[in-house]
mmCIF file of C-alpha atoms in Angstrom:
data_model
loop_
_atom_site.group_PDB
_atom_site.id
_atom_site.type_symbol
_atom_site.label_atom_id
_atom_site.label_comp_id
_atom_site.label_asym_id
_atom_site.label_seq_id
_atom_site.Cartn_x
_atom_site.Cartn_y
_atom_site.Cartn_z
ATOM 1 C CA UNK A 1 121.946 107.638 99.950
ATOM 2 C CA UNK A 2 119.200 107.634 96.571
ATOM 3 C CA UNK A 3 118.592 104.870 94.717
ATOM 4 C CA UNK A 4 118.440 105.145 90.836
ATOM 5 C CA UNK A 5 114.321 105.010 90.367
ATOM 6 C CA UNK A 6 112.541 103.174 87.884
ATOM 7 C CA UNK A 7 109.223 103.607 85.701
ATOM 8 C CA UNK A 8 106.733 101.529 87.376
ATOM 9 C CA UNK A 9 104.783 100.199 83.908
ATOM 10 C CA UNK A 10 103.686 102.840 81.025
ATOM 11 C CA UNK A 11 103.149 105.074 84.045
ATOM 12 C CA UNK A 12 104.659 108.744 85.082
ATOM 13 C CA UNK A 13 105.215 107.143 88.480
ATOM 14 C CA UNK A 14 109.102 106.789 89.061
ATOM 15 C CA UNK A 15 109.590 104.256 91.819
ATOM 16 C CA UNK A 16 112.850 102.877 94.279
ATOM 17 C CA UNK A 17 113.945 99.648 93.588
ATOM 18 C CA UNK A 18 112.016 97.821 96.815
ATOM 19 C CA UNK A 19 108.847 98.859 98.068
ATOM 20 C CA UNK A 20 108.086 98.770 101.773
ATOM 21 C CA UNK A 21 105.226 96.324 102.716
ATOM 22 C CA UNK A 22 102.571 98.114 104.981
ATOM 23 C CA UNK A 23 100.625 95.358 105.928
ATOM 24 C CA UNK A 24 102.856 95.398 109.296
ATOM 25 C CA UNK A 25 101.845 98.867 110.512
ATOM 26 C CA UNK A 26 99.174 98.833 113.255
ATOM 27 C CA UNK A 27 99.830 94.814 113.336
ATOM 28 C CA UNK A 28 103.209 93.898 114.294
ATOM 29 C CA UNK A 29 104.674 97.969 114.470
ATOM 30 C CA UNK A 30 102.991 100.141 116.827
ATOM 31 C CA UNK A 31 102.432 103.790 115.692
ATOM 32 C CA UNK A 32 105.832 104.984 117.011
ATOM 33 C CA UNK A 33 107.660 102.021 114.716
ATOM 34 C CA UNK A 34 105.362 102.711 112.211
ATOM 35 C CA UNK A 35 106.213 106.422 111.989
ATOM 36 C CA UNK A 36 110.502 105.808 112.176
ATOM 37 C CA UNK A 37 110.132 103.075 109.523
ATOM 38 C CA UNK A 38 108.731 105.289 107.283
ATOM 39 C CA UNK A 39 110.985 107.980 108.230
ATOM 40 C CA UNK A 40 113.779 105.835 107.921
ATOM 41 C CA UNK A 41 112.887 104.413 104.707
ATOM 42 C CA UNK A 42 112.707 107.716 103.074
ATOM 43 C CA UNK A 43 115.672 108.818 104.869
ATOM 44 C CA UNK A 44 117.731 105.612 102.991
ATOM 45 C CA UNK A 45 116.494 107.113 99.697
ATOM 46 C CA UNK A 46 113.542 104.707 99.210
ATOM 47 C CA UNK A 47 110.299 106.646 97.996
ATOM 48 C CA UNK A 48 107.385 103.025 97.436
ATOM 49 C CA UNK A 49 105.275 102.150 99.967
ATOM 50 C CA UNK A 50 102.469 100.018 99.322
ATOM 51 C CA UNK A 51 99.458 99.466 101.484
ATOM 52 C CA UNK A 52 95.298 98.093 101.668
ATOM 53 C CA UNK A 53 92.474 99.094 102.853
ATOM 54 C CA UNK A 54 92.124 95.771 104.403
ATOM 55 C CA UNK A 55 94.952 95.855 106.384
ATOM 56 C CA UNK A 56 94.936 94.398 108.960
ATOM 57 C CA UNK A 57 91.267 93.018 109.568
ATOM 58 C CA UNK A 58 92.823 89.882 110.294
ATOM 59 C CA UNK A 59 93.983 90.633 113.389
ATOM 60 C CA UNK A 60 91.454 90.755 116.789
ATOM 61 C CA UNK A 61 90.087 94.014 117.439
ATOM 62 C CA UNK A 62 90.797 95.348 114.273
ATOM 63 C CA UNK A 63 88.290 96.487 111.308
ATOM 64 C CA UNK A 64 90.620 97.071 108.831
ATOM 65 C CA UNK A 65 92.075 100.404 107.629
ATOM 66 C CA UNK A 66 94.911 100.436 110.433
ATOM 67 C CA UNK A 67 97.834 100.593 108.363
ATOM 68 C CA UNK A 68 95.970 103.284 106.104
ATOM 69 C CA UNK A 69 95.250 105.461 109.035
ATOM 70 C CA UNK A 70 98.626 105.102 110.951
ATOM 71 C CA UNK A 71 100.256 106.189 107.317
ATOM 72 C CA UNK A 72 98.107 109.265 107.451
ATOM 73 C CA UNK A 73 98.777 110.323 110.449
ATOM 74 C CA UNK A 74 102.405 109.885 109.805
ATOM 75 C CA UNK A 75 102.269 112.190 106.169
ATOM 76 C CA UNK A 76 100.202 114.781 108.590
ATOM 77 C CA UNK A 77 102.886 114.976 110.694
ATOM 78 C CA UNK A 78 106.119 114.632 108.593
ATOM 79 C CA UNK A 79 104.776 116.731 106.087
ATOM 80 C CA UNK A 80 106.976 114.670 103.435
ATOM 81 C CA UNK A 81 103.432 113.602 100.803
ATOM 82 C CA UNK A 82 105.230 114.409 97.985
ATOM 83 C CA UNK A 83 108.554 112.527 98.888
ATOM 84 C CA UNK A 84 106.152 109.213 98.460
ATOM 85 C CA UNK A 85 104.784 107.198 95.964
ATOM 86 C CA UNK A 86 101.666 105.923 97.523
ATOM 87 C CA UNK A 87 100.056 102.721 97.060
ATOM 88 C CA UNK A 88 96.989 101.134 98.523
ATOM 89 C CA UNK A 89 94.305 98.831 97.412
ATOM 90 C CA UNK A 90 90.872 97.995 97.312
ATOM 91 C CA UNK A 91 88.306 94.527 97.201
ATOM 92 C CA UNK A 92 88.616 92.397 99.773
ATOM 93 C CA UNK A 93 86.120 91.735 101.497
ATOM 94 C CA UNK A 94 85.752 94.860 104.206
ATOM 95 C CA UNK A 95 82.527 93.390 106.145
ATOM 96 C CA UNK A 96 79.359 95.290 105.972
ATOM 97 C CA UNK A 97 78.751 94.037 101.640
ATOM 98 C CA UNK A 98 82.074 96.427 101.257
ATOM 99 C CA UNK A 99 83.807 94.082 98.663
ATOM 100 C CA UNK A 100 84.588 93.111 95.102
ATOM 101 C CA UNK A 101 84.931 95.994 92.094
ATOM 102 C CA UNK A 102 81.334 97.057 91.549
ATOM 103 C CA UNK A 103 81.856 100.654 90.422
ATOM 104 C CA UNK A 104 79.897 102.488 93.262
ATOM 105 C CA UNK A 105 81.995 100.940 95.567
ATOM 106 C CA UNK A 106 84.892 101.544 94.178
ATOM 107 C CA UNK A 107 84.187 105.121 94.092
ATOM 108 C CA UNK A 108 83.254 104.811 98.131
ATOM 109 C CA UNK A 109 86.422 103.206 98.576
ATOM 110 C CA UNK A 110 88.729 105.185 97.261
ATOM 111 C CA UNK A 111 87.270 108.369 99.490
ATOM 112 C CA UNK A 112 87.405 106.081 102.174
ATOM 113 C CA UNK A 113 91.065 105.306 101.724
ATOM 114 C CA UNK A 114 91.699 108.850 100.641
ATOM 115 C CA UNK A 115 90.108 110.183 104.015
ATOM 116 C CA UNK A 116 92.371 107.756 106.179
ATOM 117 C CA UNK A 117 95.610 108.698 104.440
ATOM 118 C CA UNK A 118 94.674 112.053 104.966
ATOM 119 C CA UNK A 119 95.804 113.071 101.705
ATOM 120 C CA UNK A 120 94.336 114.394 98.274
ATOM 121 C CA UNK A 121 95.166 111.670 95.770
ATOM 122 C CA UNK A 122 96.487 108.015 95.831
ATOM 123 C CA UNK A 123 99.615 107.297 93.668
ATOM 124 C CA UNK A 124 99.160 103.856 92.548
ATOM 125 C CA UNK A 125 95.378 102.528 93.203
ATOM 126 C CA UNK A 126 95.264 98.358 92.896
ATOM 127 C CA UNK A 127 92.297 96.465 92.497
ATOM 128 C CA UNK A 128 93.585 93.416 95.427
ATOM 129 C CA UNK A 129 91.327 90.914 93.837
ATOM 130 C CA UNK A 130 90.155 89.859 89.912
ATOM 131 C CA UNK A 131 86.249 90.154 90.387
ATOM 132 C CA UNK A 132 84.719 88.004 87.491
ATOM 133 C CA UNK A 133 81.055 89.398 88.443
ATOM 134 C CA UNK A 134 82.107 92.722 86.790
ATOM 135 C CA UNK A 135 82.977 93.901 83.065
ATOM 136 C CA UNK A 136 86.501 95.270 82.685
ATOM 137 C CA UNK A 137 85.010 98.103 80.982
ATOM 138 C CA UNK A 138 83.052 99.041 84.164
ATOM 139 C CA UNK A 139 86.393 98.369 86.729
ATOM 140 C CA UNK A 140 88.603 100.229 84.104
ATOM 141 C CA UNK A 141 85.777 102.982 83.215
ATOM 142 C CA UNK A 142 85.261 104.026 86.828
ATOM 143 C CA UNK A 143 89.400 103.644 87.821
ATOM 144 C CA UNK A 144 89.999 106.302 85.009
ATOM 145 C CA UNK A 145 87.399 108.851 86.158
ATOM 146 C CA UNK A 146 89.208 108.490 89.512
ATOM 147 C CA UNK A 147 92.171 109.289 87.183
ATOM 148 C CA UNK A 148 90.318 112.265 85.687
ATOM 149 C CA UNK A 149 89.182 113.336 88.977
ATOM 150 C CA UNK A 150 92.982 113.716 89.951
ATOM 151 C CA UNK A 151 92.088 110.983 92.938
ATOM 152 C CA UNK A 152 94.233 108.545 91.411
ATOM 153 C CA UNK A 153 97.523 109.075 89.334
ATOM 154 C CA UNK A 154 98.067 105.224 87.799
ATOM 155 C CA UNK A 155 96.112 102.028 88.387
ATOM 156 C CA UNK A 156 97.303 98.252 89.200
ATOM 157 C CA UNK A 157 96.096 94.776 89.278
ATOM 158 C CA UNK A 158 97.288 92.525 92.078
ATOM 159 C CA UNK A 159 96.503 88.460 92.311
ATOM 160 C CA UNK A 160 95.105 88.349 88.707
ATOM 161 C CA UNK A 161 95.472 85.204 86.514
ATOM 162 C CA UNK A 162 97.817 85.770 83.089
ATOM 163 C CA UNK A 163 94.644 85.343 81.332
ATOM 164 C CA UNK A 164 92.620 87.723 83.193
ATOM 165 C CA UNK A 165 95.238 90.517 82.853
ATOM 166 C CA UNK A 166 95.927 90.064 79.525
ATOM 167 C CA UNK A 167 91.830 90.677 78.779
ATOM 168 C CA UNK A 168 92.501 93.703 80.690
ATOM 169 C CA UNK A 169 95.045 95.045 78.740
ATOM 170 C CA UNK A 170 93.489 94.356 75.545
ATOM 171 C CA UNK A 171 89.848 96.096 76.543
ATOM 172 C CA UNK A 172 91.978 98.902 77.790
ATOM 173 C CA UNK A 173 93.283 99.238 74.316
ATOM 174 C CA UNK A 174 90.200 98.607 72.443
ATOM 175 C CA UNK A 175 88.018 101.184 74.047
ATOM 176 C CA UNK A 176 91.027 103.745 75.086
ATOM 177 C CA UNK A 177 90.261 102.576 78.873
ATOM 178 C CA UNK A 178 93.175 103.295 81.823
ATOM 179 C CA UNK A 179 95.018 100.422 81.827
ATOM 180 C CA UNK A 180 96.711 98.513 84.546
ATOM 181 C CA UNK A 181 100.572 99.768 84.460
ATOM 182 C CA UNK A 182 101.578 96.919 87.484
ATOM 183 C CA UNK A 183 101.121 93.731 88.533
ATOM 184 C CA UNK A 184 101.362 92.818 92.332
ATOM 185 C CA UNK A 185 101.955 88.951 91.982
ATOM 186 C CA UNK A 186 103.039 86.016 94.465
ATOM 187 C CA UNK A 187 106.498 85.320 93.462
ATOM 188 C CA UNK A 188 109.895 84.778 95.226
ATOM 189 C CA UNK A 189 112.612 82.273 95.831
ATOM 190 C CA UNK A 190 110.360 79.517 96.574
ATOM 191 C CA UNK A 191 107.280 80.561 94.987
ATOM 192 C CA UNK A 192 108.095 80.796 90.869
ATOM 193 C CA UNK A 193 106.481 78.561 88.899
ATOM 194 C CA UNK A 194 102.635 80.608 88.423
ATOM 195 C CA UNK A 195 104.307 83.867 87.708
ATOM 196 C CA UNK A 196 107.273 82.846 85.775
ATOM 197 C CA UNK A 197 105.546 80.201 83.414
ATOM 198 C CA UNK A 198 102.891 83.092 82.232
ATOM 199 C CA UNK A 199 102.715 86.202 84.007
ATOM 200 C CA UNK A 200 105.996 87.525 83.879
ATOM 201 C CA UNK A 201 105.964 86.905 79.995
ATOM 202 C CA UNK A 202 103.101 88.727 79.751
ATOM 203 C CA UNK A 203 104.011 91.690 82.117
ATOM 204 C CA UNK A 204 107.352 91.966 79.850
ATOM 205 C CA UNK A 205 105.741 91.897 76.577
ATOM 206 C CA UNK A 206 103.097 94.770 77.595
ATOM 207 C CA UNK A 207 105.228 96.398 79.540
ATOM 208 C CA UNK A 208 103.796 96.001 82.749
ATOM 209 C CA UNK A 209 105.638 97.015 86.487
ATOM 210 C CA UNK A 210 105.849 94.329 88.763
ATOM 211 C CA UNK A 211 105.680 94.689 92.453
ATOM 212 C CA UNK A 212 105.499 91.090 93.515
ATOM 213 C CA UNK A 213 104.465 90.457 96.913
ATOM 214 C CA UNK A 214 106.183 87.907 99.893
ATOM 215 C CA UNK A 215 109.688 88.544 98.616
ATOM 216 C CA UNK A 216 111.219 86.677 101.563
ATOM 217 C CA UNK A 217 108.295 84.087 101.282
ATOM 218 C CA UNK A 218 106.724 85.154 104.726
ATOM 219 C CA UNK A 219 110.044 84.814 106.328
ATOM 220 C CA UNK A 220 111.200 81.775 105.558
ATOM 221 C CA UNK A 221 114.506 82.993 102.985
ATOM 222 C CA UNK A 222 115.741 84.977 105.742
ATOM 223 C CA UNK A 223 116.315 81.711 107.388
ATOM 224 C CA UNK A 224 114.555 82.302 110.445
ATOM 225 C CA UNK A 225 113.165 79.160 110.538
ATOM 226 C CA UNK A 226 114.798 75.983 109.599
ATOM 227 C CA UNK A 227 112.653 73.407 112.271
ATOM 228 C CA UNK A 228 109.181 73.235 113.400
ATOM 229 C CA UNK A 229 110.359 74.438 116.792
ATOM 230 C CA UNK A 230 111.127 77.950 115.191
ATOM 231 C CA UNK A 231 107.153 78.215 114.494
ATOM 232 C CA UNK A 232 106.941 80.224 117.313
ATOM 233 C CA UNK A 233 109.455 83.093 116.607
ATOM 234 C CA UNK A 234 106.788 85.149 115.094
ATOM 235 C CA UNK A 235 102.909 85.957 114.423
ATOM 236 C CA UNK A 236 103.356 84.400 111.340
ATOM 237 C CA UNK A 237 105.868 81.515 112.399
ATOM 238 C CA UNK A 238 103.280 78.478 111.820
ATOM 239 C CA UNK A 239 102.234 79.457 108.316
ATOM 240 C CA UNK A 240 105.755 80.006 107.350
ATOM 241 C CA UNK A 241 106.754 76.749 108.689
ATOM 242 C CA UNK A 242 103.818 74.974 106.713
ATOM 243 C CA UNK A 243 104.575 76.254 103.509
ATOM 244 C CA UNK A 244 107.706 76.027 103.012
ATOM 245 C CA UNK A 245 109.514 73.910 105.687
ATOM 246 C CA UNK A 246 109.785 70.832 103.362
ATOM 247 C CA UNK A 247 113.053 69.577 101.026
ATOM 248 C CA UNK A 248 112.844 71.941 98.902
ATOM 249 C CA UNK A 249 112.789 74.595 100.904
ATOM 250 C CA UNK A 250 116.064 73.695 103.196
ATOM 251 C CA UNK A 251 117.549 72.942 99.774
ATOM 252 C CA UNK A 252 116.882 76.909 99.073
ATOM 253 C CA UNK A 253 118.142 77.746 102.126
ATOM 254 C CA UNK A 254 121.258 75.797 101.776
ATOM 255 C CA UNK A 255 121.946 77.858 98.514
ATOM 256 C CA UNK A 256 121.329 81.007 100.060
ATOM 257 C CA UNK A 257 123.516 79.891 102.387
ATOM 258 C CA UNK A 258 126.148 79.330 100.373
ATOM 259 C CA UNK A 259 125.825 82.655 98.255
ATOM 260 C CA UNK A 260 124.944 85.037 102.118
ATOM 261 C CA UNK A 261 128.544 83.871 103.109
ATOM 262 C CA UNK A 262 130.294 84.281 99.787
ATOM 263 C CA UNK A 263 129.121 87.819 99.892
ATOM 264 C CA UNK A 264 129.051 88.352 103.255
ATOM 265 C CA UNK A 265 125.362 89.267 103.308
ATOM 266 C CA UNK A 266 122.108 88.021 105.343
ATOM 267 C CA UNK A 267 120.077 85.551 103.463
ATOM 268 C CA UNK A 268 117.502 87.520 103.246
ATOM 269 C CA UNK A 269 119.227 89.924 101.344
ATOM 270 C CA UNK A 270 120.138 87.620 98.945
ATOM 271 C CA UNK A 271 116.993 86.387 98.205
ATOM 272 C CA UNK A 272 115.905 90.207 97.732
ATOM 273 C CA UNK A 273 119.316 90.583 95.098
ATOM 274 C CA UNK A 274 118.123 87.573 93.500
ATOM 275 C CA UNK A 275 114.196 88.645 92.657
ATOM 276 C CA UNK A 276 115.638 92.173 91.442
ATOM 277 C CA UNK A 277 118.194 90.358 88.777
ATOM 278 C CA UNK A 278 115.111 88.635 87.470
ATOM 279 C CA UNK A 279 113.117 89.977 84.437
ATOM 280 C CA UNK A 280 110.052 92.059 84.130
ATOM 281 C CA UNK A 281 110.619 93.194 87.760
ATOM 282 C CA UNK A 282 110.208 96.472 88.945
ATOM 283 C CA UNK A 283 110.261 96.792 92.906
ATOM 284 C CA UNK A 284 110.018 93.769 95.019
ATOM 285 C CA UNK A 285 107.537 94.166 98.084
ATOM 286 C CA UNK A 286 109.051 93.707 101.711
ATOM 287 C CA UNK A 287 108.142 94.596 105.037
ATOM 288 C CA UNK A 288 110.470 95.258 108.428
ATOM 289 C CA UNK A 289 108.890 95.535 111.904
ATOM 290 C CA UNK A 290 112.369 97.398 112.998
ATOM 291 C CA UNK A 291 115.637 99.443 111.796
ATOM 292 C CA UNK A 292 118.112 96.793 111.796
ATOM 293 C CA UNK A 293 115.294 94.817 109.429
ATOM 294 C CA UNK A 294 115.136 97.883 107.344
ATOM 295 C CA UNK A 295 118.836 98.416 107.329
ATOM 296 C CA UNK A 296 118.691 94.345 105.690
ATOM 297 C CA UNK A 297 116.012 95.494 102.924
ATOM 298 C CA UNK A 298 118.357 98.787 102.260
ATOM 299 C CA UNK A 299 121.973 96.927 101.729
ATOM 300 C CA UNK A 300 119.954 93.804 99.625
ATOM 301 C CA UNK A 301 119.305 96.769 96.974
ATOM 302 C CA UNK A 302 122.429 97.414 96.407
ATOM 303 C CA UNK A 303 123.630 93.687 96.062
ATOM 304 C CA UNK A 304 125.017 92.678 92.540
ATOM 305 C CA UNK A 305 125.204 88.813 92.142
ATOM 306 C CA UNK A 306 127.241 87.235 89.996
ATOM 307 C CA UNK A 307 126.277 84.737 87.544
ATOM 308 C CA UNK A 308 127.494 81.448 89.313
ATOM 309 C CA UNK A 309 125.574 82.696 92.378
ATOM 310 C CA UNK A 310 122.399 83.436 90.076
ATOM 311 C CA UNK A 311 122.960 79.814 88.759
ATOM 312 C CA UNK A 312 122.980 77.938 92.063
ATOM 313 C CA UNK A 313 120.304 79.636 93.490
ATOM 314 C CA UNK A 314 118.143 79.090 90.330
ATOM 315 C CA UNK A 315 119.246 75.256 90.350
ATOM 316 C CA UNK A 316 118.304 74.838 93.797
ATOM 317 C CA UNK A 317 114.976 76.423 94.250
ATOM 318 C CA UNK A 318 113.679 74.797 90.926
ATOM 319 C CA UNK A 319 110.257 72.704 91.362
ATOM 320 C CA UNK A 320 110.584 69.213 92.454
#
């Protein structure tokens, strides 16, 4: 099977329709997962995977860089570089003062991430956080002599503010800067009202790709967990359940319900369907930690909804 790609922003970078989340390899897949994911995910004619340095520092043990390295090792091995469109990120905090967008660091970060993907250049290169402290001119100055350098093929902004990204764009275009061709927002099901009320505008109007992040909302529109009992199904299960184990949320679920069994489809597959019929974006983010979950990701790509289903889930998951 191949998916139909799509331009991700102004870019030359022609992307699948859902872009796998990395932020589970070294975590919660072990190297052998991690390598038949990605294998697999090629194999069902998917090409995005996205990625950050600081993945996953979070965890115990860990330093950050683990899902970087165990994607390196897997492009050494597979031999399939080219067959990928690449993306990682940079500015979180890293320990050590490595954080934020100041332009010698970005220049140590990149080798660093280029040196754990063992590879030669970085198809889409995000900046993970806005930093304020620096001038857009320096953060877009030094991203497009990464560009020049042949590091770095297109650039991308991910948790910036409508108003922040719009100044972006415009000192891009008033001193002939690289300019941000995605956004990698918060948005899904549950989680519309910051993006849709002025990002997604914006990202339309400027033509900006959008690879939002925590498509299934952590989880919870896959309908894994519907009581606070179900907190511990996963690593993640109490956070879910805090966010978004409320009224509202069953009252999403119920939709998805409603629409899964109408089309004879997991939920979270409909919640995927529904974030790729809205506008503006270009390859929703999700992440499996095995093949049946990948399998899920694959058939919600090819899921046309109809306009009555569009309607109820849009009714039911607006803000209270």
């Amino acid at each position: 099977m191949s998916f139909p790609t799509r331009p991700l922003g102004r870019s030359a970078l022609q992307v699948s329709p859902l872009c796998f989340g990395g932020n589970v390899f070294g975590w919660t897949a072990d190297p052998a997962t991690s390598f038949n994911l990605l294998d697999a995910w090629l194999g069902a004619g998917m090409n995005f995977v996205d990625t950050a340095d600081v993945y996953s520092r979070w965890v115990p043990g860990h330093e950050g860089g683990e899902s970087e390295r165990l994607i390196g090792q897997w492009l050494k091995k597979s031999g399939k570089r080219k067959q990928l469109v690449l993306a990682t990120k940079l500015g979180k905090d890293m320990g050590d003062g490595k954080v934020g967008l100041h332009p010698k660091y970005i220049k140590q970060a990149v080798d660093a991430s280029l040196q754990r993907l063992q590879t030669d250049y970085i198809d889409l290169y995000q900046t993970h956080d806005d930093d304020p402290s620096i001038p857009f001119e320096d953060v877009l100055g030094t991203l497009g002599e990464l560009i020049q350098a042949g590091k770095v093929r297109a650039i991308g902004a991910s948790n910036y503010s409508a108003q922040r990204l719009a100044e972006a764009l415009d000192c891009s275009e008033r001193h002939g800067l690289a300019r941000f061709d995605s956004l990698q927002p918060l948005y899904n099901l549950y989680d519309r009202a910051v993006f849709e009320k002025e990002l997604q505008p914006l990202c339309v109007e400027r033509d900006v790709g959008v690879i939002n992040f925590y498509a299934l909302a952590a989880g919870f529109l896959t309908g894994k967990y519907r009581s606070e009992a179900d907190a511990t199904k996963s690593a993640r299960g109490a956070k879910t359940t805090g966010l978004y184990l409320n009224p509202r949320g069953l009252r999403i679920l119920d939709a998805i319900d409603q629409v899964a069994a109408q089309y004879r489809a997991q939920l979270g597959e409909v919640a995927i369907a529904w974030l790729l019929h809205q506008p503006g974006i270009t390859a929703p983010i999700a992440s499996a930690t095995n093949l049946e979950q990948l399998q899920s990701l694959v058939n919600a790509a090819t899921l046309q909804l109809d306009a009555a289903a569009l309607d109820l889930l849009n009714e039911a998951s607006q803000e209270d």
